[in-house]
Amino acid sequence: MLAARAVSQSASHPLSGLVVEDVPAPVAKPGWSVVRVLASSLNMHDLWTLRGVGHPAERLPIVLGCDAAGIDEEGNEVIVHPVIADPDAGRGDETLDPNRALLSERHNGAFAQYLTVPTRNLVPKPAWLTFDEAASLPVAWTTAYRMLFTQARITAGDRVLVQGAGGGVASAAISLAAAAGAVVYATSRSSAKREAALSWGARAAVPTGERLPEKVDVVIETVGEATWSHSLRSLRPGGTVVVAGATSGANPPADLNRVFYLQQRILGSTGCTRSELVAMLRMMDATGVRPVIDQTLPLDEIAKGFQLMIDGQLTGKLVIHPPAPEGDVA
Ligand SMILES: NC(=O)c1ccc[n+]([C@@H]2O[C@H](COP(=O)([O-])OP(=O)(O)OC[C@H]3O[C@@H](n4cnc5c(N)ncnc54)[C@H](OP(=O)(O)O)[C@@H]3O)[C@@H](O)[C@H]2O)c1
């Protein structure tokens, strides 16, 4: 089958380690299922793997891709929950299992014609979602959902700042928070992405680092060093920053005086549980919110998608289509 693999890592030239090639199709272990991938989508995580961040070189080569939607061996339309973990080991929350792995960390990922995951990780795809939309959800959208509703526990009327409007997680956070009745502010370096944020329901969108019209109750942070001080400055006393990423750098100024004097709370968040993915689907059904898709590319052109992500040119998600297996008429 055709797959996009990371074969080597380079911090400065990450695409030098990306190869699209034929590899053996996966065979399911007991308790696992094979999924024919119809759509997958790109995440910063794939770029981190190619850069050698958080992914040991001993685990190469590996098929990249954390997000997938497709068809299982019984013909069911499925979304793949990407956190492979034991809920019991995480006291009921698989994201707290010390041995959890995101798809493509220890097991071959989604940029391929087929993948295999524990059968528990298959979630029925609702008919009202396209495969492209479904493949945009498992990492970015569920991360945003957990940050807003599980970690920050936002309620209608809360004021929420989302940093870096154009990102996969950020675009999801803007749409979900607005649908939940929050007053949403967004920042972006790009005027086109600020315009887009308004169309997803933000009250206002300002250039990165610019003062907001009012203090907020919650900040959704995935940008890191470039926006961290602004996040703390924008937060009301007693407010909460939820942080799930650090694209621009992971060593932000501490601003500890502000944190203790204003009694601010800083919460980390990683991934989501299967039940959060199911709950988010119910919310999307109820509200009509759908993922923002920038564009789609065939698997053999995936390098172009990575370059757009490196250049900060994406607004929302970039979807990847593997070729249909030979003889397949679906
Ligand atoms: N913890 C988790 O479970 C989890 C899950 C998903 C993602 N993440 C992390 O979250 C981060 C975002 O992921 P993503 O998939 O949403 O990536 P993405 O779609 O590529 O988004 C990148 C974002 O970073 C912003 N940005 C990048 N460099 C910037 C800079 N120098 N100054 C200001 N803004 C900058 C962009 O904002 P504008 O272009 O709009 O300015 C954009 O919002 C990544 O670090 C990723 O690893 C973590």
mmCIF file of C-alpha atoms and ligand atoms in Angstrom:
data_model
loop_
_atom_site.group_PDB
_atom_site.id
_atom_site.type_symbol
_atom_site.label_atom_id
_atom_site.label_comp_id
_atom_site.label_asym_id
_atom_site.label_seq_id
_atom_site.Cartn_x
_atom_site.Cartn_y
_atom_site.Cartn_z
ATOM 1 C CA MET A 1 0.000 0.000 0.000
ATOM 2 C CA LEU A 2 1.050 3.645 -0.440
ATOM 3 C CA ALA A 3 2.063 5.473 2.761
ATOM 4 C CA ALA A 4 3.886 8.642 3.852
ATOM 5 C CA ARG A 5 6.637 7.736 6.319
ATOM 6 C CA ALA A 6 9.144 9.589 8.430
ATOM 7 C CA VAL A 7 12.478 7.876 7.686
ATOM 8 C CA SER A 8 14.812 10.421 9.304
ATOM 9 C CA GLN A 9 14.585 13.624 11.364
ATOM 10 C CA SER A 10 15.956 17.138 10.894
ATOM 11 C CA ALA A 11 15.117 20.240 12.923
ATOM 12 C CA SER A 12 16.040 22.579 10.068
ATOM 13 C CA HIS A 13 14.953 20.498 7.017
ATOM 14 C CA PRO A 14 12.080 18.338 8.303
ATOM 15 C CA LEU A 15 10.801 17.430 4.829
ATOM 16 C CA SER A 16 14.115 15.719 3.996
ATOM 17 C CA GLY A 17 12.907 12.770 6.109
ATOM 18 C CA LEU A 18 9.462 12.469 4.475
ATOM 19 C CA VAL A 19 9.057 9.653 1.938
ATOM 20 C CA VAL A 20 5.914 8.501 0.109
ATOM 21 C CA GLU A 21 6.467 4.852 -0.795
ATOM 22 C CA ASP A 22 4.956 1.378 -0.983
ATOM 23 C CA VAL A 23 4.978 -0.483 2.348
ATOM 24 C CA PRO A 24 3.312 -3.742 3.488
ATOM 25 C CA ALA A 25 -0.381 -3.357 4.377
ATOM 26 C CA PRO A 26 -1.112 -3.806 8.112
ATOM 27 C CA VAL A 27 -2.525 -7.005 9.597
ATOM 28 C CA ALA A 28 -4.801 -6.683 12.628
ATOM 29 C CA LYS A 29 -3.770 -8.267 15.963
ATOM 30 C CA PRO A 30 -6.516 -9.850 18.124
ATOM 31 C CA GLY A 31 -8.740 -7.031 19.413
ATOM 32 C CA TRP A 32 -7.584 -4.682 16.650
ATOM 33 C CA SER A 33 -9.287 -3.720 13.364
ATOM 34 C CA VAL A 34 -8.056 -2.702 9.942
ATOM 35 C CA VAL A 35 -9.486 0.522 8.507
ATOM 36 C CA ARG A 36 -9.368 1.510 4.861
ATOM 37 C CA VAL A 37 -8.480 5.208 5.087
ATOM 38 C CA LEU A 38 -10.629 7.503 2.945
ATOM 39 C CA ALA A 39 -9.364 10.773 4.444
ATOM 40 C CA SER A 40 -6.783 11.900 6.959
ATOM 41 C CA SER A 41 -5.544 15.353 7.966
ATOM 42 C CA LEU A 42 -2.293 17.069 8.802
ATOM 43 C CA ASN A 43 -1.320 18.132 12.324
ATOM 44 C CA MET A 44 1.680 19.970 13.768
ATOM 45 C CA HIS A 45 2.405 16.656 15.498
ATOM 46 C CA ASP A 46 3.461 15.186 12.116
ATOM 47 C CA LEU A 47 5.917 18.039 11.674
ATOM 48 C CA TRP A 48 7.290 17.605 15.213
ATOM 49 C CA THR A 49 8.003 13.931 14.389
ATOM 50 C CA LEU A 50 9.941 14.945 11.260
ATOM 51 C CA ARG A 51 11.805 17.600 13.284
ATOM 52 C CA GLY A 52 12.755 15.059 15.967
ATOM 53 C CA VAL A 53 10.694 16.670 18.721
ATOM 54 C CA GLY A 54 9.051 14.191 21.105
ATOM 55 C CA HIS A 55 9.679 11.200 18.819
ATOM 56 C CA PRO A 56 12.809 9.102 19.417
ATOM 57 C CA ALA A 57 14.830 8.217 16.291
ATOM 58 C CA GLU A 58 14.679 4.488 17.248
ATOM 59 C CA ARG A 59 10.981 4.537 16.319
ATOM 60 C CA LEU A 60 11.715 5.338 12.657
ATOM 61 C CA PRO A 61 10.646 4.596 10.025
ATOM 62 C CA ILE A 62 7.004 5.112 10.928
ATOM 63 C CA VAL A 63 3.889 5.950 8.922
ATOM 64 C CA LEU A 64 2.872 9.506 9.868
ATOM 65 C CA GLY A 65 -0.668 10.798 10.425
ATOM 66 C CA CYS A 66 -2.800 10.954 13.576
ATOM 67 C CA ASP A 67 -6.228 11.675 12.040
ATOM 68 C CA ALA A 68 -8.307 9.272 9.980
ATOM 69 C CA ALA A 69 -11.807 8.459 8.799
ATOM 70 C CA GLY A 70 -12.657 5.474 6.650
ATOM 71 C CA ILE A 71 -14.335 2.086 6.440
ATOM 72 C CA ASP A 72 -13.705 -0.890 8.724
ATOM 73 C CA GLU A 73 -13.611 -4.564 7.717
ATOM 74 C CA GLU A 74 -17.375 -4.887 8.276
ATOM 75 C CA GLY A 75 -18.114 -1.957 5.970
ATOM 76 C CA ASN A 76 -18.910 0.503 8.791
ATOM 77 C CA GLU A 77 -18.068 4.192 8.288
ATOM 78 C CA VAL A 78 -15.758 5.097 11.170
ATOM 79 C CA ILE A 79 -13.728 7.892 12.733
ATOM 80 C CA VAL A 80 -10.481 6.730 14.342
ATOM 81 C CA HIS A 81 -9.977 7.892 17.948
ATOM 82 C CA PRO A 82 -6.202 8.500 17.887
ATOM 83 C CA VAL A 83 -5.241 7.953 21.537
ATOM 84 C CA ILE A 84 -4.153 4.318 21.960
ATOM 85 C CA ALA A 85 -4.264 3.714 25.688
ATOM 86 C CA ASP A 86 -5.841 1.803 28.551
ATOM 87 C CA PRO A 87 -8.565 3.860 30.284
ATOM 88 C CA ASP A 88 -8.101 1.788 33.470
ATOM 89 C CA ALA A 89 -4.428 2.764 33.629
ATOM 90 C CA GLY A 90 -5.525 6.421 33.558
ATOM 91 C CA ARG A 91 -8.171 6.021 36.289
ATOM 92 C CA GLY A 92 -10.955 6.177 33.690
ATOM 93 C CA ASP A 93 -9.281 8.771 31.462
ATOM 94 C CA GLU A 94 -7.072 7.249 28.762
ATOM 95 C CA THR A 95 -5.171 10.522 28.260
ATOM 96 C CA LEU A 96 -3.742 9.959 31.758
ATOM 97 C CA ASP A 97 -2.416 6.450 30.974
ATOM 98 C CA PRO A 98 1.391 6.845 31.366
ATOM 99 C CA ASN A 99 1.826 4.430 28.422
ATOM 100 C CA ARG A 100 -0.619 6.145 26.068
ATOM 101 C CA ALA A 101 0.467 6.762 22.483
ATOM 102 C CA LEU A 102 -1.022 8.932 19.802
ATOM 103 C CA LEU A 103 -1.449 7.207 16.450
ATOM 104 C CA SER A 104 1.925 7.451 14.598
ATOM 105 C CA GLU A 105 3.950 7.575 17.836
ATOM 106 C CA ARG A 106 4.370 3.825 18.451
ATOM 107 C CA HIS A 107 2.003 2.417 15.804
ATOM 108 C CA ASN A 108 1.917 3.223 12.097
ATOM 109 C CA GLY A 109 -0.369 6.160 11.379
ATOM 110 C CA ALA A 110 -3.017 7.449 9.015
ATOM 111 C CA PHE A 111 -1.172 8.735 5.919
ATOM 112 C CA ALA A 112 -1.699 5.391 4.189
ATOM 113 C CA GLN A 113 -4.325 3.366 2.378
ATOM 114 C CA TYR A 114 -4.897 1.192 5.482
ATOM 115 C CA LEU A 115 -4.187 1.401 9.209
ATOM 116 C CA THR A 116 -4.835 -0.805 12.202
ATOM 117 C CA VAL A 117 -5.974 0.279 15.695
ATOM 118 C CA PRO A 118 -7.641 -1.319 18.715
ATOM 119 C CA THR A 119 -11.288 -1.929 17.799
ATOM 120 C CA ARG A 120 -12.237 0.231 20.820
ATOM 121 C CA ASN A 121 -10.770 3.223 18.944
ATOM 122 C CA LEU A 122 -13.358 3.061 16.165
ATOM 123 C CA VAL A 123 -16.198 5.562 16.568
ATOM 124 C CA PRO A 124 -19.203 5.405 14.204
ATOM 125 C CA LYS A 125 -19.089 8.275 11.691
ATOM 126 C CA PRO A 126 -22.411 10.140 11.673
ATOM 127 C CA ALA A 127 -24.027 10.358 8.221
ATOM 128 C CA TRP A 128 -24.184 14.171 8.497
ATOM 129 C CA LEU A 129 -20.385 14.456 8.490
ATOM 130 C CA THR A 130 -18.385 13.970 5.297
ATOM 131 C CA PHE A 131 -15.252 11.798 5.474
ATOM 132 C CA ASP A 132 -13.137 14.940 4.986
ATOM 133 C CA GLU A 133 -14.884 16.647 7.919
ATOM 134 C CA ALA A 134 -14.632 13.510 10.051
ATOM 135 C CA ALA A 135 -10.878 13.240 9.367
ATOM 136 C CA SER A 136 -10.402 16.829 10.577
ATOM 137 C CA LEU A 137 -11.719 16.131 14.072
ATOM 138 C CA PRO A 138 -9.794 13.466 16.030
ATOM 139 C CA VAL A 139 -6.731 15.488 17.122
ATOM 140 C CA ALA A 140 -7.288 19.234 16.665
ATOM 141 C CA TRP A 141 -11.014 19.464 17.316
ATOM 142 C CA THR A 142 -11.105 17.107 20.256
ATOM 143 C CA THR A 143 -8.100 18.848 21.808
ATOM 144 C CA ALA A 144 -9.993 22.143 21.566
ATOM 145 C CA TYR A 145 -13.127 20.490 22.999
ATOM 146 C CA ARG A 146 -11.250 19.111 26.030
ATOM 147 C CA MET A 147 -9.460 22.443 26.622
ATOM 148 C CA LEU A 148 -12.733 24.391 26.629
ATOM 149 C CA PHE A 149 -15.204 22.070 28.307
ATOM 150 C CA THR A 150 -13.242 19.556 30.405
ATOM 151 C CA GLN A 151 -10.303 21.713 31.503
ATOM 152 C CA ALA A 152 -11.618 25.318 31.527
ATOM 153 C CA ARG A 153 -15.252 24.243 32.067
ATOM 154 C CA ILE A 154 -16.529 27.229 30.109
ATOM 155 C CA THR A 155 -20.182 28.160 30.342
ATOM 156 C CA ALA A 156 -22.368 30.444 28.201
ATOM 157 C CA GLY A 157 -21.340 34.055 28.639
ATOM 158 C CA ASP A 158 -17.697 33.329 29.488
ATOM 159 C CA ARG A 159 -15.170 35.488 27.664
ATOM 160 C CA VAL A 160 -12.630 33.324 25.824
ATOM 161 C CA LEU A 161 -9.436 34.396 24.019
ATOM 162 C CA VAL A 162 -8.085 31.996 21.370
ATOM 163 C CA GLN A 163 -4.498 32.706 20.304
ATOM 164 C CA GLY A 164 -3.381 32.057 16.697
ATOM 165 C CA ALA A 165 -6.779 31.950 15.011
ATOM 166 C CA GLY A 166 -5.680 30.119 11.877
ATOM 167 C CA GLY A 167 -4.459 26.923 13.549
ATOM 168 C CA GLY A 168 -6.283 23.608 13.476
ATOM 169 C CA VAL A 169 -6.838 23.631 17.250
ATOM 170 C CA ALA A 170 -7.485 27.386 17.350
ATOM 171 C CA SER A 171 -10.064 27.389 14.552
ATOM 172 C CA ALA A 172 -11.871 24.568 16.340
ATOM 173 C CA ALA A 173 -11.741 26.395 19.675
ATOM 174 C CA ILE A 174 -13.240 29.555 18.165
ATOM 175 C CA SER A 175 -16.108 27.642 16.527
ATOM 176 C CA LEU A 176 -16.868 25.445 19.560
ATOM 177 C CA ALA A 177 -16.661 28.268 22.115
ATOM 178 C CA ALA A 178 -18.916 30.508 20.013
ATOM 179 C CA ALA A 179 -21.414 27.650 19.599
ATOM 180 C CA ALA A 180 -21.426 27.227 23.399
ATOM 181 C CA GLY A 181 -22.456 30.868 23.884
ATOM 182 C CA ALA A 182 -19.067 32.284 24.871
ATOM 183 C CA VAL A 183 -17.897 35.774 23.899
ATOM 184 C CA VAL A 184 -14.867 34.862 21.779
ATOM 185 C CA TYR A 185 -11.818 36.972 20.986
ATOM 186 C CA ALA A 186 -9.073 35.780 18.643
ATOM 187 C CA THR A 187 -5.605 36.879 17.582
ATOM 188 C CA SER A 188 -3.755 36.156 14.349
ATOM 189 C CA ARG A 189 -0.773 37.470 12.438
ATOM 190 C CA SER A 190 -2.850 37.418 9.250
ATOM 191 C CA SER A 191 -5.720 39.766 8.400
ATOM 192 C CA ALA A 192 -7.343 37.048 6.253
ATOM 193 C CA LYS A 193 -7.331 34.644 9.219
ATOM 194 C CA ARG A 194 -8.740 37.375 11.495
ATOM 195 C CA GLU A 195 -11.581 37.809 8.978
ATOM 196 C CA ALA A 196 -12.118 34.050 8.995
ATOM 197 C CA ALA A 197 -12.248 34.027 12.813
ATOM 198 C CA LEU A 198 -15.103 36.541 12.702
ATOM 199 C CA SER A 199 -16.987 34.286 10.277
ATOM 200 C CA TRP A 200 -16.612 31.377 12.752
ATOM 201 C CA GLY A 201 -18.282 33.427 15.496
ATOM 202 C CA ALA A 202 -15.532 35.486 17.163
ATOM 203 C CA ARG A 203 -16.733 38.830 18.589
ATOM 204 C CA ALA A 204 -13.460 40.486 17.581
ATOM 205 C CA ALA A 205 -10.127 39.404 16.069
ATOM 206 C CA VAL A 206 -7.005 41.515 16.638
ATOM 207 C CA PRO A 207 -3.392 41.328 15.420
ATOM 208 C CA THR A 208 -1.191 39.059 17.562
ATOM 209 C CA GLY A 209 -0.202 40.836 20.798
ATOM 210 C CA GLU A 210 -2.743 43.676 20.490
ATOM 211 C CA ARG A 211 -4.818 44.720 23.518
ATOM 212 C CA LEU A 212 -8.336 43.219 23.732
ATOM 213 C CA PRO A 213 -11.477 45.323 24.382
ATOM 214 C CA GLU A 214 -11.867 43.605 27.796
ATOM 215 C CA LYS A 215 -10.194 41.015 30.059
ATOM 216 C CA VAL A 216 -11.167 37.389 29.482
ATOM 217 C CA ASP A 217 -12.066 34.491 31.761
ATOM 218 C CA VAL A 218 -10.221 31.847 29.733
ATOM 219 C CA VAL A 219 -7.329 31.779 27.242
ATOM 220 C CA ILE A 220 -6.827 28.894 24.820
ATOM 221 C CA GLU A 221 -3.059 28.723 24.193
ATOM 222 C CA THR A 222 -1.310 26.616 21.551
ATOM 223 C CA VAL A 223 1.177 29.202 20.222
ATOM 224 C CA GLY A 224 3.589 29.343 23.203
ATOM 225 C CA GLU A 225 6.390 31.889 23.586
ATOM 226 C CA ALA A 226 5.102 34.348 20.964
ATOM 227 C CA THR A 227 1.763 34.884 22.725
ATOM 228 C CA TRP A 228 2.292 33.782 26.347
ATOM 229 C CA SER A 229 2.754 37.225 27.921
ATOM 230 C CA HIS A 230 -0.253 38.549 26.019
ATOM 231 C CA SER A 231 -2.284 35.589 27.259
ATOM 232 C CA LEU A 232 -1.512 36.401 30.907
ATOM 233 C CA ARG A 233 -2.014 40.157 30.372
ATOM 234 C CA SER A 234 -5.418 39.498 28.775
ATOM 235 C CA LEU A 235 -6.651 37.316 31.656
ATOM 236 C CA ARG A 236 -8.858 38.633 34.482
ATOM 237 C CA PRO A 237 -7.801 37.986 38.078
ATOM 238 C CA GLY A 238 -8.658 34.370 38.851
ATOM 239 C CA GLY A 239 -8.874 33.496 35.159
ATOM 240 C CA THR A 240 -7.562 30.329 33.494
ATOM 241 C CA VAL A 241 -5.070 29.693 30.704
ATOM 242 C CA VAL A 242 -5.330 26.243 29.158
ATOM 243 C CA VAL A 243 -2.177 25.324 27.252
ATOM 244 C CA ALA A 244 -1.921 22.423 24.790
ATOM 245 C CA GLY A 245 0.908 23.469 22.494
ATOM 246 C CA ALA A 246 3.918 25.684 21.972
ATOM 247 C CA THR A 247 4.397 26.086 18.216
ATOM 248 C CA SER A 248 6.552 29.222 18.515
ATOM 249 C CA GLY A 249 8.667 27.929 21.433
ATOM 250 C CA ALA A 250 8.213 26.056 24.698
ATOM 251 C CA ASN A 251 10.080 28.394 27.070
ATOM 252 C CA PRO A 252 7.769 31.368 27.558
ATOM 253 C CA PRO A 253 8.582 34.183 29.992
ATOM 254 C CA ALA A 254 7.364 32.947 33.376
ATOM 255 C CA ASP A 255 5.577 36.160 34.470
ATOM 256 C CA LEU A 256 5.273 34.504 37.895
ATOM 257 C CA ASN A 257 4.534 37.798 39.681
ATOM 258 C CA ARG A 258 1.421 38.214 37.583
ATOM 259 C CA VAL A 259 0.395 34.561 38.038
ATOM 260 C CA PHE A 260 0.432 34.640 41.847
ATOM 261 C CA TYR A 261 -0.679 38.264 42.341
ATOM 262 C CA LEU A 262 -3.725 37.831 40.065
ATOM 263 C CA GLN A 263 -4.298 34.232 41.201
ATOM 264 C CA GLN A 264 -4.280 32.986 37.626
ATOM 265 C CA ARG A 265 -4.628 29.294 36.886
ATOM 266 C CA ILE A 266 -2.546 27.508 34.236
ATOM 267 C CA LEU A 267 -3.804 24.115 33.103
ATOM 268 C CA GLY A 268 -2.151 21.686 30.711
ATOM 269 C CA SER A 269 -4.202 19.607 28.306
ATOM 270 C CA THR A 270 -3.355 16.730 26.005
ATOM 271 C CA GLY A 271 -5.547 14.861 23.563
ATOM 272 C CA CYS A 272 -9.001 13.686 24.507
ATOM 273 C CA THR A 273 -10.871 10.595 25.549
ATOM 274 C CA ARG A 274 -13.061 8.493 23.277
ATOM 275 C CA SER A 275 -16.125 9.642 25.230
ATOM 276 C CA GLU A 276 -15.154 13.307 24.707
ATOM 277 C CA LEU A 277 -14.976 12.646 20.944
ATOM 278 C CA VAL A 278 -18.474 11.122 21.069
ATOM 279 C CA ALA A 279 -19.786 14.068 23.143
ATOM 280 C CA MET A 280 -18.254 16.554 20.716
ATOM 281 C CA LEU A 281 -20.014 14.822 17.805
ATOM 282 C CA ARG A 282 -23.327 15.234 19.676
ATOM 283 C CA MET A 283 -22.552 18.928 20.198
ATOM 284 C CA MET A 284 -21.734 19.368 16.503
ATOM 285 C CA ASP A 285 -24.998 17.644 15.577
ATOM 286 C CA ALA A 286 -26.947 19.930 17.926
ATOM 287 C CA THR A 287 -25.261 23.181 16.878
ATOM 288 C CA GLY A 288 -24.454 22.573 13.200
ATOM 289 C CA VAL A 289 -20.791 23.487 13.779
ATOM 290 C CA ARG A 290 -18.482 21.924 11.175
ATOM 291 C CA PRO A 291 -14.698 21.861 10.812
ATOM 292 C CA VAL A 292 -12.912 24.457 8.741
ATOM 293 C CA ILE A 293 -11.059 22.790 5.847
ATOM 294 C CA ASP A 294 -8.431 24.834 4.026
ATOM 295 C CA GLN A 295 -7.899 22.368 1.160
ATOM 296 C CA THR A 296 -7.417 18.715 0.241
ATOM 297 C CA LEU A 297 -4.373 17.060 -1.358
ATOM 298 C CA PRO A 298 -3.671 13.545 -2.681
ATOM 299 C CA LEU A 299 -1.297 11.499 -0.513
ATOM 300 C CA ASP A 300 1.518 11.667 -3.072
ATOM 301 C CA GLU A 301 1.480 15.494 -2.786
ATOM 302 C CA ILE A 302 1.583 15.551 1.010
ATOM 303 C CA ALA A 303 4.930 17.395 1.056
ATOM 304 C CA LYS A 304 3.144 20.458 -0.373
ATOM 305 C CA GLY A 305 0.767 20.355 2.602
ATOM 306 C CA PHE A 306 3.646 20.175 5.080
ATOM 307 C CA GLN A 307 5.258 23.190 3.393
ATOM 308 C CA LEU A 308 2.021 25.203 3.720
ATOM 309 C CA MET A 309 1.943 24.315 7.423
ATOM 310 C CA ILE A 310 5.616 25.286 7.890
ATOM 311 C CA ASP A 311 4.931 28.609 6.137
ATOM 312 C CA GLY A 312 1.857 29.320 8.327
ATOM 313 C CA GLN A 313 -0.334 29.452 5.214
ATOM 314 C CA LEU A 314 -3.160 27.193 6.407
ATOM 315 C CA THR A 315 -6.504 28.366 7.742
ATOM 316 C CA GLY A 316 -8.024 25.372 9.518
ATOM 317 C CA LYS A 317 -7.305 21.801 8.423
ATOM 318 C CA LEU A 318 -5.542 20.297 5.416
ATOM 319 C CA VAL A 319 -7.096 16.979 4.379
ATOM 320 C CA ILE A 320 -5.126 14.169 2.701
ATOM 321 C CA HIS A 321 -6.690 11.575 0.363
ATOM 322 C CA PRO A 322 -4.890 8.242 -0.120
ATOM 323 C CA PRO A 323 -5.494 6.594 -3.520
ATOM 324 C CA ALA A 324 -8.270 4.002 -3.650
ATOM 325 C CA PRO A 325 -6.838 0.458 -3.456
ATOM 326 C CA GLU A 326 -6.610 -1.276 -6.856
ATOM 327 C CA GLY A 327 -9.901 -2.830 -7.937
ATOM 328 C CA ASP A 328 -11.833 -0.790 -5.369
ATOM 329 C CA VAL A 329 -15.048 0.686 -6.699
ATOM 330 C CA ALA A 330 -16.264 2.495 -3.552
HETATM 331 N N1 LIG B 1 -1.631 18.708 23.521
HETATM 332 C C1 LIG B 1 -2.293 18.179 22.501
HETATM 333 O O1 LIG B 1 -2.976 17.174 22.631
HETATM 334 C C2 LIG B 1 -2.223 18.853 21.171
HETATM 335 C C3 LIG B 1 -3.135 18.527 20.164
HETATM 336 C C4 LIG B 1 -3.089 19.208 18.958
HETATM 337 C C5 LIG B 1 -2.106 20.193 18.756
HETATM 338 N N2 LIG B 1 -1.214 20.455 19.732
HETATM 339 C C6 LIG B 1 -0.174 21.498 19.553
HETATM 340 O O2 LIG B 1 -0.823 22.736 19.359
HETATM 341 C C7 LIG B 1 -0.083 23.534 18.435
HETATM 342 C C8 LIG B 1 -0.982 23.940 17.279
HETATM 343 O O3 LIG B 1 -1.300 22.782 16.539
HETATM 344 P P1 LIG B 1 -2.190 22.882 15.227
HETATM 345 O O4 LIG B 1 -2.302 21.510 14.665
HETATM 346 O O5 LIG B 1 -3.405 23.676 15.525
HETATM 347 O O6 LIG B 1 -1.173 23.684 14.275
HETATM 348 P P2 LIG B 1 -1.425 24.678 13.089
HETATM 349 O O7 LIG B 1 -2.748 24.376 12.491
HETATM 350 O O8 LIG B 1 -0.212 24.664 12.234
HETATM 351 O O9 LIG B 1 -1.463 26.096 13.841
HETATM 352 C C9 LIG B 1 -0.312 26.792 14.175
HETATM 353 C C10 LIG B 1 -0.748 28.017 14.961
HETATM 354 O O10 LIG B 1 0.353 28.693 15.517
HETATM 355 C C11 LIG B 1 0.208 30.091 15.304
HETATM 356 N N3 LIG B 1 1.587 30.561 15.228
HETATM 357 C C12 LIG B 1 2.632 29.868 14.767
HETATM 358 N N4 LIG B 1 3.779 30.582 14.907
HETATM 359 C C13 LIG B 1 3.421 31.742 15.473
HETATM 360 C C14 LIG B 1 4.141 32.887 15.891
HETATM 361 N N5 LIG B 1 5.473 32.999 15.725
HETATM 362 N N6 LIG B 1 3.457 33.894 16.429
HETATM 363 C C15 LIG B 1 2.141 33.814 16.606
HETATM 364 N N7 LIG B 1 1.398 32.733 16.231
HETATM 365 C C16 LIG B 1 2.035 31.715 15.679
HETATM 366 C C17 LIG B 1 -0.668 30.234 14.084
HETATM 367 O O11 LIG B 1 -1.487 31.365 14.184
HETATM 368 P P3 LIG B 1 -1.781 32.453 13.015
HETATM 369 O O12 LIG B 1 -1.148 31.941 11.740
HETATM 370 O O13 LIG B 1 -3.251 32.551 12.925
HETATM 371 O O14 LIG B 1 -1.144 33.696 13.522
HETATM 372 C C18 LIG B 1 -1.539 28.998 14.230
HETATM 373 O O15 LIG B 1 -2.601 29.232 15.112
HETATM 374 C C19 LIG B 1 1.109 22.689 17.994
HETATM 375 O O16 LIG B 1 2.233 23.066 18.767
HETATM 376 C C20 LIG B 1 0.679 21.275 18.320
HETATM 377 O O17 LIG B 1 1.765 20.419 18.574
HETATM 378 C C21 LIG B 1 -1.248 19.805 20.938
#
